[in-house]
Amino acid sequence: MSLDENTVIAIVEDDELVRASLAGLLRSFGIRAEAFSSAGDLLATDPDRFDCVVSDLQMPGMTGLDLRRVLSNRDKAVPVIIVTAYPERVSDVSRSDDGLHLLEKPVDSGQLIACIETVLGRGIEHQTSDGR
């Protein structure tokens, strides 16, 4: 199964140009994307409707890692991919978390799509022998 128009991804990024770029990139792959300028803006909606969240690490207010913690404690744990221009700011404790998916900016489109497929269980390593 591949990503399609039924997949809905939330982009949380305080930089307007990066936010628009990431949303446009996903849309160019036929993926529905909704963009938010802060974690608070996302949480003010119904975050459970998203299949995945792609969030910047460093933002005013709640960081991407804080957002990830909040979303992982909900009834429907929404997977979060963290993107950052400063990977050295991710603590060793956070890096040891097997569930942490971290991409460095500028984000490579192929890496982003592969990471989304992986967190949604649709990556190659999760496919059965008949390709599903």
PDB file of C-alpha atoms in Angstrom:
ATOM      1  CA  MET A   1       0.000   0.000   0.000  1.00  0.00           C
ATOM      2  CA  SER A   2       1.359   3.416  -0.873  1.00  0.00           C
ATOM      3  CA  LEU A   3       0.545   6.910   0.265  1.00  0.00           C
ATOM      4  CA  ASP A   4      -2.446   8.392  -1.537  1.00  0.00           C
ATOM      5  CA  GLU A   5      -5.116  11.070  -1.350  1.00  0.00           C
ATOM      6  CA  ASN A   6      -6.634   9.327   1.692  1.00  0.00           C
ATOM      7  CA  THR A   7      -3.469   9.969   3.680  1.00  0.00           C
ATOM      8  CA  VAL A   8      -3.644  13.212   5.656  1.00  0.00           C
ATOM      9  CA  ILE A   9      -0.443  14.697   7.069  1.00  0.00           C
ATOM     10  CA  ALA A  10      -0.183  17.681   9.412  1.00  0.00           C
ATOM     11  CA  ILE A  11       2.796  19.986   8.952  1.00  0.00           C
ATOM     12  CA  VAL A  12       3.781  21.989  12.056  1.00  0.00           C
ATOM     13  CA  GLU A  13       6.415  24.589  11.248  1.00  0.00           C
ATOM     14  CA  ASP A  14       6.825  28.169  12.448  1.00  0.00           C
ATOM     15  CA  ASP A  15       8.733  29.301   9.339  1.00  0.00           C
ATOM     16  CA  GLU A  16       6.108  30.203   6.739  1.00  0.00           C
ATOM     17  CA  LEU A  17       8.293  29.417   3.714  1.00  0.00           C
ATOM     18  CA  VAL A  18       9.379  26.026   5.052  1.00  0.00           C
ATOM     19  CA  ARG A  19       5.795  25.221   6.064  1.00  0.00           C
ATOM     20  CA  ALA A  20       4.491  26.029   2.573  1.00  0.00           C
ATOM     21  CA  SER A  21       7.365  24.128   0.959  1.00  0.00           C
ATOM     22  CA  LEU A  22       6.756  20.951   2.982  1.00  0.00           C
ATOM     23  CA  ALA A  23       3.002  21.076   2.376  1.00  0.00           C
ATOM     24  CA  GLY A  24       3.564  21.657  -1.348  1.00  0.00           C
ATOM     25  CA  LEU A  25       6.027  18.791  -1.507  1.00  0.00           C
ATOM     26  CA  LEU A  26       3.540  16.355   0.029  1.00  0.00           C
ATOM     27  CA  ARG A  27       0.752  17.595  -2.217  1.00  0.00           C
ATOM     28  CA  SER A  28       2.980  17.031  -5.255  1.00  0.00           C
ATOM     29  CA  PHE A  29       2.997  13.344  -4.252  1.00  0.00           C
ATOM     30  CA  GLY A  30      -0.818  13.337  -4.069  1.00  0.00           C
ATOM     31  CA  ILE A  31      -0.867  13.443  -0.267  1.00  0.00           C
ATOM     32  CA  ARG A  32      -3.301  15.714   1.552  1.00  0.00           C
ATOM     33  CA  ALA A  33      -1.407  18.095   3.822  1.00  0.00           C
ATOM     34  CA  GLU A  34      -2.639  20.675   6.306  1.00  0.00           C
ATOM     35  CA  ALA A  35      -0.183  23.233   7.640  1.00  0.00           C
ATOM     36  CA  PHE A  36      -0.024  24.783  11.116  1.00  0.00           C
ATOM     37  CA  SER A  37       2.280  27.517  12.390  1.00  0.00           C
ATOM     38  CA  SER A  38       2.526  26.094  15.919  1.00  0.00           C
ATOM     39  CA  ALA A  39       1.906  22.991  17.988  1.00  0.00           C
ATOM     40  CA  GLY A  40      -0.845  24.869  19.809  1.00  0.00           C
ATOM     41  CA  ASP A  41      -2.640  25.548  16.521  1.00  0.00           C
ATOM     42  CA  LEU A  42      -2.568  21.835  15.692  1.00  0.00           C
ATOM     43  CA  LEU A  43      -3.770  20.813  19.154  1.00  0.00           C
ATOM     44  CA  ALA A  44      -6.649  23.320  18.927  1.00  0.00           C
ATOM     45  CA  THR A  45      -8.051  21.187  16.086  1.00  0.00           C
ATOM     46  CA  ASP A  46      -8.707  17.448  16.127  1.00  0.00           C
ATOM     47  CA  PRO A  47      -5.190  15.996  15.734  1.00  0.00           C
ATOM     48  CA  ASP A  48      -6.597  12.452  15.691  1.00  0.00           C
ATOM     49  CA  ARG A  49      -7.786  13.007  12.114  1.00  0.00           C
ATOM     50  CA  PHE A  50      -4.198  13.036  10.878  1.00  0.00           C
ATOM     51  CA  ASP A  51      -2.315   9.914   9.883  1.00  0.00           C
ATOM     52  CA  CYS A  52       1.023  11.508  10.752  1.00  0.00           C
ATOM     53  CA  VAL A  53       2.520  14.815  11.894  1.00  0.00           C
ATOM     54  CA  VAL A  54       5.707  16.314  10.467  1.00  0.00           C
ATOM     55  CA  SER A  55       6.943  18.878  12.990  1.00  0.00           C
ATOM     56  CA  ASP A  56       9.842  21.267  13.315  1.00  0.00           C
ATOM     57  CA  LEU A  57      11.940  20.708  16.435  1.00  0.00           C
ATOM     58  CA  GLN A  58      12.539  24.298  17.565  1.00  0.00           C
ATOM     59  CA  MET A  59       9.426  26.467  17.665  1.00  0.00           C
ATOM     60  CA  PRO A  60       8.156  29.179  19.992  1.00  0.00           C
ATOM     61  CA  GLY A  61       6.045  27.696  22.759  1.00  0.00           C
ATOM     62  CA  MET A  62       5.830  23.923  22.463  1.00  0.00           C
ATOM     63  CA  THR A  63       8.735  22.162  20.733  1.00  0.00           C
ATOM     64  CA  GLY A  64       8.321  19.317  18.283  1.00  0.00           C
ATOM     65  CA  LEU A  65       9.457  16.822  20.929  1.00  0.00           C
ATOM     66  CA  ASP A  66       6.883  18.217  23.391  1.00  0.00           C
ATOM     67  CA  LEU A  67       4.190  17.880  20.729  1.00  0.00           C
ATOM     68  CA  ARG A  68       5.288  14.305  20.087  1.00  0.00           C
ATOM     69  CA  ARG A  69       4.912  13.497  23.805  1.00  0.00           C
ATOM     70  CA  VAL A  70       1.409  14.993  23.912  1.00  0.00           C
ATOM     71  CA  LEU A  71       0.259  13.128  20.801  1.00  0.00           C
ATOM     72  CA  SER A  72       1.750   9.821  21.946  1.00  0.00           C
ATOM     73  CA  ASN A  73      -0.333   9.974  25.148  1.00  0.00           C
ATOM     74  CA  ARG A  74      -3.665  10.323  23.349  1.00  0.00           C
ATOM     75  CA  ASP A  75      -6.119   7.467  22.729  1.00  0.00           C
ATOM     76  CA  LYS A  76      -5.011   7.408  19.095  1.00  0.00           C
ATOM     77  CA  ALA A  77      -1.242   7.858  19.111  1.00  0.00           C
ATOM     78  CA  VAL A  78      -0.430   9.914  16.014  1.00  0.00           C
ATOM     79  CA  PRO A  79       3.137   9.300  14.801  1.00  0.00           C
ATOM     80  CA  VAL A  80       5.380  12.374  14.658  1.00  0.00           C
ATOM     81  CA  ILE A  81       8.401  12.934  12.432  1.00  0.00           C
ATOM     82  CA  ILE A  82      10.743  15.654  13.685  1.00  0.00           C
ATOM     83  CA  VAL A  83      12.579  17.842  11.178  1.00  0.00           C
ATOM     84  CA  THR A  84      15.372  20.136  12.289  1.00  0.00           C
ATOM     85  CA  ALA A  85      18.254  22.206  11.044  1.00  0.00           C
ATOM     86  CA  TYR A  86      19.935  21.568  14.409  1.00  0.00           C
ATOM     87  CA  PRO A  87      20.093  17.794  15.027  1.00  0.00           C
ATOM     88  CA  GLU A  88      22.728  18.357  17.723  1.00  0.00           C
ATOM     89  CA  ARG A  89      19.985  19.939  19.873  1.00  0.00           C
ATOM     90  CA  VAL A  90      18.194  16.612  20.205  1.00  0.00           C
ATOM     91  CA  SER A  91      19.270  15.187  23.539  1.00  0.00           C
ATOM     92  CA  ASP A  92      20.883  11.789  23.902  1.00  0.00           C
ATOM     93  CA  VAL A  93      17.815  10.674  25.862  1.00  0.00           C
ATOM     94  CA  SER A  94      15.528  11.572  22.959  1.00  0.00           C
ATOM     95  CA  ARG A  95      17.884   9.956  20.440  1.00  0.00           C
ATOM     96  CA  SER A  96      17.766   6.680  22.384  1.00  0.00           C
ATOM     97  CA  ASP A  97      13.996   6.533  21.879  1.00  0.00           C
ATOM     98  CA  ASP A  98      13.480   3.864  19.211  1.00  0.00           C
ATOM     99  CA  GLY A  99      10.294   5.581  18.096  1.00  0.00           C
ATOM    100  CA  LEU A 100      11.977   8.903  17.293  1.00  0.00           C
ATOM    101  CA  HIS A 101      12.064   9.712  13.590  1.00  0.00           C
ATOM    102  CA  LEU A 102      14.400  12.628  12.909  1.00  0.00           C
ATOM    103  CA  LEU A 103      15.150  14.235   9.544  1.00  0.00           C
ATOM    104  CA  GLU A 104      17.656  17.005   8.986  1.00  0.00           C
ATOM    105  CA  LYS A 105      16.778  20.168   7.063  1.00  0.00           C
ATOM    106  CA  PRO A 106      16.843  20.737   4.220  1.00  0.00           C
ATOM    107  CA  VAL A 107      14.589  17.706   3.985  1.00  0.00           C
ATOM    108  CA  ASP A 108      15.140  15.367   1.042  1.00  0.00           C
ATOM    109  CA  SER A 109      11.767  14.553  -0.537  1.00  0.00           C
ATOM    110  CA  GLY A 110      12.569  10.859  -0.936  1.00  0.00           C
ATOM    111  CA  GLN A 111      13.658  10.551   2.687  1.00  0.00           C
ATOM    112  CA  LEU A 112      10.529  12.331   3.904  1.00  0.00           C
ATOM    113  CA  ILE A 113       8.177  10.100   1.903  1.00  0.00           C
ATOM    114  CA  ALA A 114      10.074   6.960   2.985  1.00  0.00           C
ATOM    115  CA  CYS A 115       9.928   8.059   6.624  1.00  0.00           C
ATOM    116  CA  ILE A 116       6.182   8.729   6.413  1.00  0.00           C
ATOM    117  CA  GLU A 117       5.641   5.308   4.822  1.00  0.00           C
ATOM    118  CA  THR A 118       7.702   3.714   7.598  1.00  0.00           C
ATOM    119  CA  VAL A 119       5.828   5.364  10.483  1.00  0.00           C
ATOM    120  CA  LEU A 120       2.520   4.458   8.858  1.00  0.00           C
ATOM    121  CA  GLY A 121       3.615   0.844   8.443  1.00  0.00           C
ATOM    122  CA  ARG A 122       3.594   1.128   4.666  1.00  0.00           C
ATOM    123  CA  GLY A 123       7.314   1.027   4.041  1.00  0.00           C
ATOM    124  CA  ILE A 124       9.029  -1.724   2.106  1.00  0.00           C
ATOM    125  CA  GLU A 125      10.111  -3.473   5.287  1.00  0.00           C
ATOM    126  CA  HIS A 126       6.447  -3.817   6.279  1.00  0.00           C
ATOM    127  CA  GLN A 127       5.143  -5.196   2.991  1.00  0.00           C
ATOM    128  CA  THR A 128       4.075  -8.794   2.599  1.00  0.00           C
ATOM    129  CA  SER A 129       5.425 -11.025  -0.134  1.00  0.00           C
ATOM    130  CA  ASP A 130       2.503 -10.128  -2.408  1.00  0.00           C
ATOM    131  CA  GLY A 131       3.393  -6.405  -2.192  1.00  0.00           C
ATOM    132  CA  ARG A 132       0.633  -5.309   0.215  1.00  0.00           C
TER     133      ARG A 132
END
